[in-house]
Coordinates of C-alpha atoms and ligand atoms in Angstrom, one line a residue:
M1 CA 11.4 60.9 -24.1
S2 CA 10.8 58.5 -27.1
F3 CA 8.4 55.8 -27.2
K4 CA 11.9 53.3 -28.0
D5 CA 13.0 54.4 -24.4
L6 CA 10.3 53.1 -23.1
G7 CA 10.6 49.9 -24.0
L8 CA 9.1 49.4 -27.0
S9 CA 10.0 47.5 -30.0
D10 CA 11.3 47.8 -33.5
P11 CA 7.4 46.4 -35.3
I12 CA 5.8 48.8 -32.8
L13 CA 8.3 51.4 -33.5
K14 CA 7.2 51.0 -37.3
T15 CA 4.2 51.1 -37.0
L16 CA 4.1 54.3 -34.5
K17 CA 6.1 56.4 -37.4
R18 CA 3.5 55.8 -40.0
L19 CA 0.7 56.9 -37.5
D20 CA 3.1 59.7 -36.9
Y21 CA 3.4 59.3 -33.5
L22 CA 6.4 61.5 -32.6
T23 CA 6.5 61.3 -29.2
P24 CA 4.4 60.1 -26.6
T25 CA 2.0 61.8 -24.1
E26 CA 2.4 62.0 -20.6
I27 CA 0.4 59.4 -18.9
Q28 CA 2.0 57.4 -21.9
T29 CA 5.7 58.0 -20.6
K30 CA 4.6 57.0 -17.2
T31 CA 2.1 54.0 -18.0
I32 CA 4.3 52.3 -20.7
P33 CA 7.0 51.1 -18.7
L34 CA 5.2 49.8 -16.0
I35 CA 2.9 47.5 -17.5
L36 CA 6.1 46.3 -19.6
S37 CA 7.6 45.8 -16.2
G38 CA 4.8 43.8 -14.9
K39 CA 3.0 46.1 -12.6
N40 CA -0.4 46.8 -11.7
I41 CA -1.7 50.0 -11.9
L42 CA -4.7 52.7 -11.6
A43 CA -4.0 55.4 -13.9
S44 CA -6.0 58.9 -15.0
A45 CA -5.2 61.5 -17.1
K46 CA -7.2 63.8 -18.9
T47 CA -9.7 62.6 -21.1
G48 CA -8.0 63.1 -24.9
S49 CA -4.1 62.2 -23.4
G50 CA -3.8 58.7 -25.0
K51 CA -4.7 56.9 -22.3
T52 CA -5.8 53.8 -24.6
A53 CA -2.4 53.3 -26.4
G54 CA -0.9 53.7 -23.1
F55 CA -2.1 50.0 -22.1
V56 CA -2.6 48.5 -25.7
L57 CA 0.9 49.5 -27.1
P58 CA 2.7 47.6 -24.0
I59 CA 0.1 44.8 -23.7
L60 CA 1.2 44.2 -27.6
E61 CA 4.4 44.3 -26.7
K62 CA 4.0 41.9 -23.8
L63 CA 1.8 39.2 -25.8
R64 CA 4.5 39.0 -28.5
S65 CA 6.4 36.8 -26.3
L66 CA 3.7 34.7 -24.6
K67 CA 2.0 31.6 -26.1
S68 CA -0.6 31.6 -28.5
P69 CA -4.1 31.9 -27.1
K70 CA -6.5 28.7 -26.0
N71 CA -9.2 28.0 -27.8
K72 CA -12.2 29.7 -26.5
N73 CA -9.7 32.3 -24.3
A74 CA -8.1 34.9 -24.2
N75 CA -4.6 36.4 -23.3
A76 CA -5.5 39.9 -22.1
L77 CA -9.4 41.0 -21.5
I78 CA -10.0 44.4 -22.1
V79 CA -13.3 45.4 -20.2
T80 CA -15.3 48.9 -21.4
P81 CA -18.4 50.2 -20.6
T82 CA -20.1 50.7 -24.3
R83 CA -20.3 49.4 -27.3
E84 CA -18.8 52.3 -29.1
L85 CA -16.1 52.1 -26.6
T86 CA -15.0 48.2 -27.0
A87 CA -15.3 48.9 -31.2
Q88 CA -13.2 51.7 -31.2
I89 CA -10.5 50.2 -28.9
Q90 CA -10.6 47.4 -31.1
Q91 CA -9.9 49.3 -34.2
N92 CA -6.5 50.5 -32.4
V93 CA -5.1 47.5 -31.2
L94 CA -5.3 46.7 -35.2
N95 CA -3.8 49.3 -36.1
Y96 CA -1.0 49.3 -33.4
G97 CA -0.4 46.2 -33.8
R98 CA -0.9 45.9 -37.8
N99 CA 3.0 45.0 -38.2
M100 CA 2.1 41.7 -36.0
S101 CA 0.4 38.5 -36.3
I102 CA -1.3 39.0 -32.5
T103 CA -5.2 38.4 -32.7
S104 CA -7.8 40.6 -31.5
A105 CA -11.6 40.3 -31.3
S106 CA -14.3 42.6 -29.8
V107 CA -17.9 41.6 -28.6
Y108 CA -20.5 43.6 -27.6
G109 CA -24.2 43.2 -26.8
G110 CA -27.5 45.1 -29.3
V111 CA -25.8 42.4 -32.4
K112 CA -26.1 38.5 -33.0
I113 CA -24.2 36.4 -30.8
F114 CA -23.6 33.6 -32.6
P115 CA -20.6 35.2 -35.0
Q116 CA -18.8 36.5 -31.7
K117 CA -18.9 33.4 -30.3
N118 CA -17.3 31.5 -33.6
K119 CA -14.1 34.6 -33.3
L120 CA -13.7 33.3 -30.0
K121 CA -13.4 29.5 -30.4
N122 CA -9.9 29.0 -31.0
G123 CA -8.7 32.3 -28.9
V124 CA -7.6 35.4 -29.0
G125 CA -4.6 37.3 -28.3
I126 CA -6.6 40.9 -26.9
L127 CA -10.7 40.6 -26.3
V128 CA -12.4 43.8 -25.8
A129 CA -15.7 43.7 -24.6
T130 CA -18.9 45.6 -22.6
P131 CA -19.5 43.4 -19.2
G132 CA -23.2 42.5 -20.1
R133 CA -22.0 40.6 -23.3
L134 CA -19.0 39.4 -21.5
L135 CA -21.4 37.9 -19.2
D136 CA -23.7 36.4 -21.6
L137 CA -20.7 34.6 -23.6
M138 CA -19.1 33.3 -20.5
N139 CA -23.0 31.7 -19.2
Q140 CA -22.9 30.3 -23.2
K141 CA -19.4 29.1 -22.2
A142 CA -18.2 30.5 -25.1
I143 CA -15.0 31.9 -23.7
F144 CA -13.2 30.9 -20.9
L145 CA -11.6 33.8 -18.6
S146 CA -9.2 31.0 -16.8
S147 CA -6.1 32.0 -19.0
V148 CA -6.2 35.9 -19.2
E149 CA -3.2 37.0 -18.2
I150 CA -3.5 40.8 -18.4
L151 CA -6.9 42.8 -17.5
V152 CA -7.5 46.2 -18.2
L153 CA -11.1 47.9 -16.9
D154 CA -11.0 51.0 -19.2
E155 CA -13.0 54.0 -18.4
A156 CA -13.5 52.8 -14.5
D157 CA -16.1 55.8 -13.6
L158 CA -18.0 55.4 -16.4
M159 CA -18.5 51.3 -15.7
L160 CA -19.7 52.5 -12.4
D161 CA -21.7 55.4 -13.3
M162 CA -23.1 52.6 -15.6
G163 CA -23.7 50.2 -12.8
F164 CA -21.8 47.8 -14.4
L165 CA -20.6 46.8 -11.2
N166 CA -22.3 43.7 -10.0
D167 CA -21.1 42.7 -13.8
I168 CA -17.4 43.8 -12.7
K169 CA -17.3 41.7 -9.8
K170 CA -18.9 38.6 -11.7
I171 CA -16.5 38.8 -14.7
L172 CA -13.7 39.4 -11.8
R173 CA -14.6 35.5 -10.1
Q174 CA -13.5 33.6 -13.3
L175 CA -10.4 35.1 -13.7
P176 CA -7.1 33.9 -12.3
Q177 CA -5.5 34.8 -9.3
R178 CA -2.4 35.6 -11.0
R179 CA -2.8 38.1 -13.7
Q180 CA -1.9 41.8 -14.2
N181 CA -4.6 44.9 -13.6
L182 CA -4.6 48.2 -15.2
M183 CA -7.3 50.2 -14.5
F184 CA -7.6 53.3 -16.3
S185 CA -10.0 56.1 -15.7
A186 CA -11.0 59.8 -16.5
T187 CA -11.5 60.6 -12.9
F188 CA -10.7 59.2 -9.9
S189 CA -13.2 59.3 -7.0
T190 CA -13.8 57.2 -3.6
E191 CA -15.8 54.2 -5.7
I192 CA -13.0 54.1 -7.9
R193 CA -10.7 53.5 -5.2
S194 CA -12.5 51.0 -3.4
L195 CA -12.9 48.9 -6.8
A196 CA -9.2 49.4 -7.3
K197 CA -8.9 47.3 -3.8
N198 CA -10.9 44.7 -5.4
L199 CA -8.3 43.9 -7.8
N200 CA -5.1 44.5 -6.3
N201 CA -3.9 45.7 -2.8
N202 CA -0.6 46.9 -4.6
L203 CA -1.5 48.8 -7.7
I204 CA 0.8 51.7 -8.7
E205 CA -1.0 55.1 -8.8
V206 CA 0.1 56.6 -11.8
M207 CA -1.8 60.4 -12.2
T208 CA -0.7 63.4 -15.2
A209 CA -2.0 67.0 -14.5
S210 CA -5.4 67.2 -12.5
S211 CA -7.4 64.7 -13.6
N212 CA -10.3 67.1 -13.0
S213 CA -8.8 69.4 -14.9
T214 CA -10.7 70.5 -18.8
V215 CA -7.9 70.3 -20.9
E216 CA -6.2 72.9 -22.0
S217 CA -6.4 73.8 -25.4
V218 CA -9.8 73.8 -25.5
A219 CA -11.6 77.3 -26.0
Q220 CA -14.7 78.1 -23.7
K221 CA -17.5 80.5 -24.4
I222 CA -21.2 80.1 -22.7
Y223 CA -24.1 81.6 -24.1
A224 CA -26.3 82.8 -22.2
V225 CA -30.2 82.2 -24.0
D226 CA -34.0 81.8 -23.7
K227 CA -34.4 78.1 -24.1
E228 CA -37.3 78.2 -26.8
N229 CA -34.2 79.8 -28.8
K230 CA -31.9 77.4 -28.2
S231 CA -32.3 75.4 -31.4
K232 CA -32.1 79.4 -33.3
L233 CA -29.1 80.5 -32.4
L234 CA -26.9 76.4 -32.3
C235 CA -28.5 76.9 -36.6
Y236 CA -27.4 80.3 -36.6
L237 CA -23.3 79.3 -35.2
I238 CA -23.4 77.0 -37.7
N239 CA -23.6 78.5 -40.5
E240 CA -22.7 82.3 -39.2
Y241 CA -19.0 80.0 -38.0
R242 CA -18.8 77.5 -40.8
W243 CA -18.6 74.6 -38.8
S244 CA -17.4 71.8 -40.2
Q245 CA -18.2 69.2 -37.6
V246 CA -19.9 69.6 -34.4
L247 CA -21.2 67.5 -31.5
V248 CA -24.0 68.2 -29.6
F249 CA -25.3 67.5 -26.0
S250 CA -27.9 66.8 -24.9
R251 CA -29.6 65.9 -21.6
T252 CA -32.1 63.2 -22.8
K253 CA -32.6 60.7 -25.6
H254 CA -36.2 62.7 -26.5
G255 CA -33.4 65.9 -26.4
T256 CA -31.5 64.5 -29.3
E257 CA -33.9 63.8 -31.4
K258 CA -35.8 67.4 -30.7
I259 CA -32.7 68.8 -31.6
A260 CA -31.8 66.8 -35.1
K261 CA -35.0 67.7 -36.5
Q262 CA -35.2 71.4 -36.0
L263 CA -31.1 71.4 -36.9
N264 CA -32.7 69.3 -40.0
K265 CA -35.2 72.1 -40.2
F266 CA -33.1 74.1 -40.9
G267 CA -31.3 72.1 -43.5
I268 CA -28.7 71.2 -41.4
E269 CA -27.8 67.7 -42.2
A270 CA -28.0 65.8 -37.9
I271 CA -28.4 62.6 -36.7
T272 CA -28.6 60.9 -33.6
I273 CA -27.1 58.6 -31.0
H274 CA -28.2 57.6 -28.1
G275 CA -29.3 54.4 -26.4
N276 CA -32.5 53.5 -27.9
K277 CA -31.3 53.4 -30.9
S278 CA -30.0 49.6 -32.4
Q279 CA -26.8 49.0 -32.7
N280 CA -26.4 49.2 -36.4
A281 CA -28.0 52.5 -36.1
R282 CA -25.7 53.5 -33.5
T283 CA -22.8 52.5 -35.0
R284 CA -24.1 53.8 -38.3
A285 CA -24.4 57.1 -36.8
L286 CA -21.4 57.8 -36.0
K287 CA -19.3 55.7 -39.1
D288 CA -21.3 59.1 -40.8
F289 CA -20.5 61.3 -38.2
K290 CA -17.1 60.4 -38.6
S291 CA -16.5 61.0 -42.5
L292 CA -18.4 64.0 -42.2
K293 CA -21.5 63.0 -44.2
A294 CA -23.6 64.4 -41.7
Q295 CA -21.8 67.4 -40.3
V296 CA -24.1 67.0 -37.0
L297 CA -23.9 64.8 -34.1
V298 CA -26.9 65.1 -31.2
A299 CA -25.9 62.1 -28.4
T300 CA -26.4 61.6 -24.8
D301 CA -24.1 61.4 -22.9
V302 CA -23.3 58.0 -22.1
A303 CA -24.0 56.8 -25.8
A304 CA -21.0 59.7 -26.4
R305 CA -18.2 59.2 -23.5
G306 CA -15.1 58.1 -24.8
I307 CA -15.6 58.1 -28.6
D308 CA -12.7 59.4 -30.3
V309 CA -13.7 61.4 -33.6
N310 CA -9.9 62.6 -34.7
D311 CA -10.0 66.2 -35.0
L312 CA -13.3 67.3 -33.9
P313 CA -13.2 71.2 -33.4
Y314 CA -16.8 72.0 -31.7
V315 CA -18.6 70.8 -29.0
V316 CA -22.2 72.6 -28.4
N317 CA -23.4 71.7 -24.5
Y318 CA -27.1 72.5 -25.5
D319 CA -27.7 71.8 -22.1
L320 CA -25.3 72.7 -19.6
P321 CA -25.3 68.5 -17.6
A322 CA -26.3 68.4 -14.0
I323 CA -23.1 66.3 -12.9
P324 CA -20.6 68.3 -13.6
N325 CA -18.3 65.1 -14.1
D326 CA -20.0 64.9 -17.9
Y327 CA -18.8 68.8 -18.6
V328 CA -15.1 67.3 -18.4
H329 CA -16.4 64.3 -20.5
R330 CA -18.1 66.2 -22.9
I331 CA -15.3 68.5 -23.7
G332 CA -12.9 66.2 -23.6
R333 CA -14.6 65.4 -27.3
T334 CA -12.6 67.8 -28.6
G335 CA -8.7 69.4 -28.4
R336 CA -7.0 65.7 -28.2
A337 CA -3.9 65.1 -27.9
G338 CA -2.8 68.6 -27.9
K339 CA -5.2 70.1 -31.2
E340 CA -6.9 73.0 -30.8
G341 CA -10.6 73.0 -30.1
N342 CA -13.8 74.6 -29.0
A343 CA -16.6 73.8 -26.4
I344 CA -19.7 76.6 -26.8
S345 CA -22.4 75.7 -23.9
F346 CA -26.1 77.1 -23.4
F347 CA -26.7 79.0 -20.1
S348 CA -30.7 79.4 -19.5
A349 CA -32.3 80.6 -16.7
D350 CA -32.3 77.4 -14.1
D351 CA -28.6 76.6 -15.2
G352 CA -27.3 79.0 -12.5
R353 CA -26.3 75.9 -10.0
H354 CA -25.2 73.7 -13.1
L355 CA -22.8 76.5 -14.2
K356 CA -21.5 76.7 -10.1
G357 CA -21.1 73.1 -9.9
I358 CA -19.2 73.0 -13.1
N359 CA -16.5 76.1 -11.9
Q360 CA -16.0 74.9 -8.4
L361 CA -14.8 71.0 -10.0
T362 CA -13.2 72.9 -12.9
K363 CA -11.8 75.7 -11.1
L364 CA -12.8 77.8 -13.9
S365 CA -15.3 81.2 -13.9
L366 CA -17.1 80.5 -16.6
R367 CA -19.4 83.2 -17.0
P368 CA -22.5 83.8 -19.7
E369 CA -21.8 85.8 -22.2
V370 CA -25.1 87.7 -24.8
L371 CA -24.8 87.7 -28.6
E372 CA -27.0 90.4 -30.5
G373 CA -29.8 89.0 -31.0
F374 CA -30.2 86.3 -29.0
E375 CA -30.3 88.2 -25.9
P376 CA -31.9 86.6 -22.5
S377 CA -35.5 87.7 -20.9
F378 CA -34.1 86.3 -17.8
D379 CA -31.3 88.5 -16.0
L380 CA -28.2 87.7 -15.8
N381 CA -27.2 89.5 -12.9
K382 CA -29.8 88.7 -10.7
P383 CA -29.7 86.3 -7.7
I384 CA -32.0 83.3 -8.4
K385 CA -34.4 80.8 -6.5
T386 CA -32.3 77.4 -7.6
S387 CA -34.2 74.4 -6.3
R388 CA -37.7 73.4 -7.7
S389 CA -39.6 72.6 -5.1
P390 CA -41.7 74.3 -3.8
N391 CA -41.6 73.6 -0.4
K392 CA -37.0 74.3 -0.2
G393 CA -38.2 77.9 -2.4
K394 CA -38.5 79.2 0.9
K395 CA -35.2 78.5 1.5
K396 CA -33.0 81.9 0.5
S397 CA -32.0 82.2 -2.7
K398 CA -28.6 82.1 -4.0
R399 CA -26.5 83.9 -6.8
Y400 CA -25.4 82.4 -9.6
F401 CA -21.7 84.0 -9.6
G402 CA -21.9 84.2 -6.0
K403 CA -18.6 82.7 -3.7
A404 CA -19.2 78.5 -3.5
R405 CA -20.8 77.5 0.0
R406 CA -19.3 75.2 2.0
R407 CA -21.5 72.3 2.5
Ligands
LIG501 P1 -7.8 59.5 -24.1 O1 -8.6 57.4 -23.7 O2 -6.9 59.4 -22.9 O3 -9.9 59.7 -24.0 P2 -7.4 58.0 -26.9 O4 -6.4 57.6 -26.1 O5 -8.8 58.4 -27.0 O6 -7.4 59.2 -25.3 O7 -6.3 59.1 -28.0 C1 -6.8 60.8 -27.9 C2 -6.6 60.7 -29.6 O8 -5.0 60.9 -28.9 C3 -6.5 59.5 -29.9 O9 -6.9 60.2 -32.0 C4 -5.2 58.9 -30.8 O10 -5.4 58.4 -32.0 C5 -4.0 60.0 -30.6 N1 -3.1 59.7 -29.9 C6 -2.7 59.2 -28.9 N2 -1.8 59.5 -28.1 C7 -0.8 59.8 -29.3 C8 1.1 60.3 -29.8 N3 1.7 59.7 -28.5 N4 0.9 61.2 -31.0 C9 -0.1 61.7 -31.5 N5 -1.3 60.9 -31.4 C10 -1.9 60.6 -30.4
LIG502 MG1 -10.2 56.4 -23.3

């Protein structure tokens, strides 16, 4: 199957050739013809499988035959959860549409609103927005959604996780009834399906290989290590194996700063990205990391979701995530579009239940290994108490890797 077979035309095909996109990915093969024929879809595929082009390409194709946008209006609206994603998707729109005369803009919070109002004055073909800033602009009458013909909710699961449900509902109320709805999510859940119902009753569900599975091209390793030795182990791995570009995940904002400080102390250039940083600082950090000015980027889950760094070779889970889904999202930052990637996780004394959750979700059986010089003081084979409160502590203890219990 080629991009041409999917129904895309010359200007886009030329650009795809120049970008070295030789064949469409599985999700693209499925979504592009459906979107071109005007269907409403709810699509889920692994992260890194090319969902963005899966909706941006057919939207560009469709906008070629739509009339130009009205003032303070947009023909297509793409809503995404984070500022970084918004900027990144507009960059994709610009890349994929560079042979075409379709206008676009991105709007998100944390930066001045006035320049964004200006960009919207004459209307845009494609508007990419975070929910909060979009609502601000709507309230200030800088944008009206009355002529939107195509709506995309990207990373819909993350939008729900981040508490945007009410904002999304407010946005939906301002959209015209007659429109095409496209919803993308790395994972499907009951909440996602019920949000989808809000959009339209005739959504076609598009799924590719199990949406909760991890990317096959990512080699996954887990090292057992005492908490206080984690930063030493990270430095050792980075130096010993000459890791050129590493995305490190920490559970907390405070944690990201602490890890970066320790790496810097060891002479490794590390920067952070998390919700407490100004938007400018976040943008700069991402740019420095992408351009390899900084070797290590330490991030929280929300700040890093959806971020696409070309050929990112290493992801480290400094802390195992408490939510198993986050593991899938984190390691999906590497091994993108079939390239090889490595995910390394640190496992400490109280991570038993976290690993168990991950193994259950991904249907993998990941086990911690011990590295010479970093032997942990806890016993990997001994059952442990997994609860934290003294009351619950009286319950039976569980094994790390025992059989999954039914709940
Ligand atoms: P997702 O949204 O599914 O997590 P992205 O849309 O961010 O994934 O795409 C992941 C990477 O794959 C990007 O770097 C993108 O440029 C690349 N990519 C997408 N489609 C193709 C394709 N058909 N051929 C080659 N690379 C592709
Ligand atoms: Mg995406």
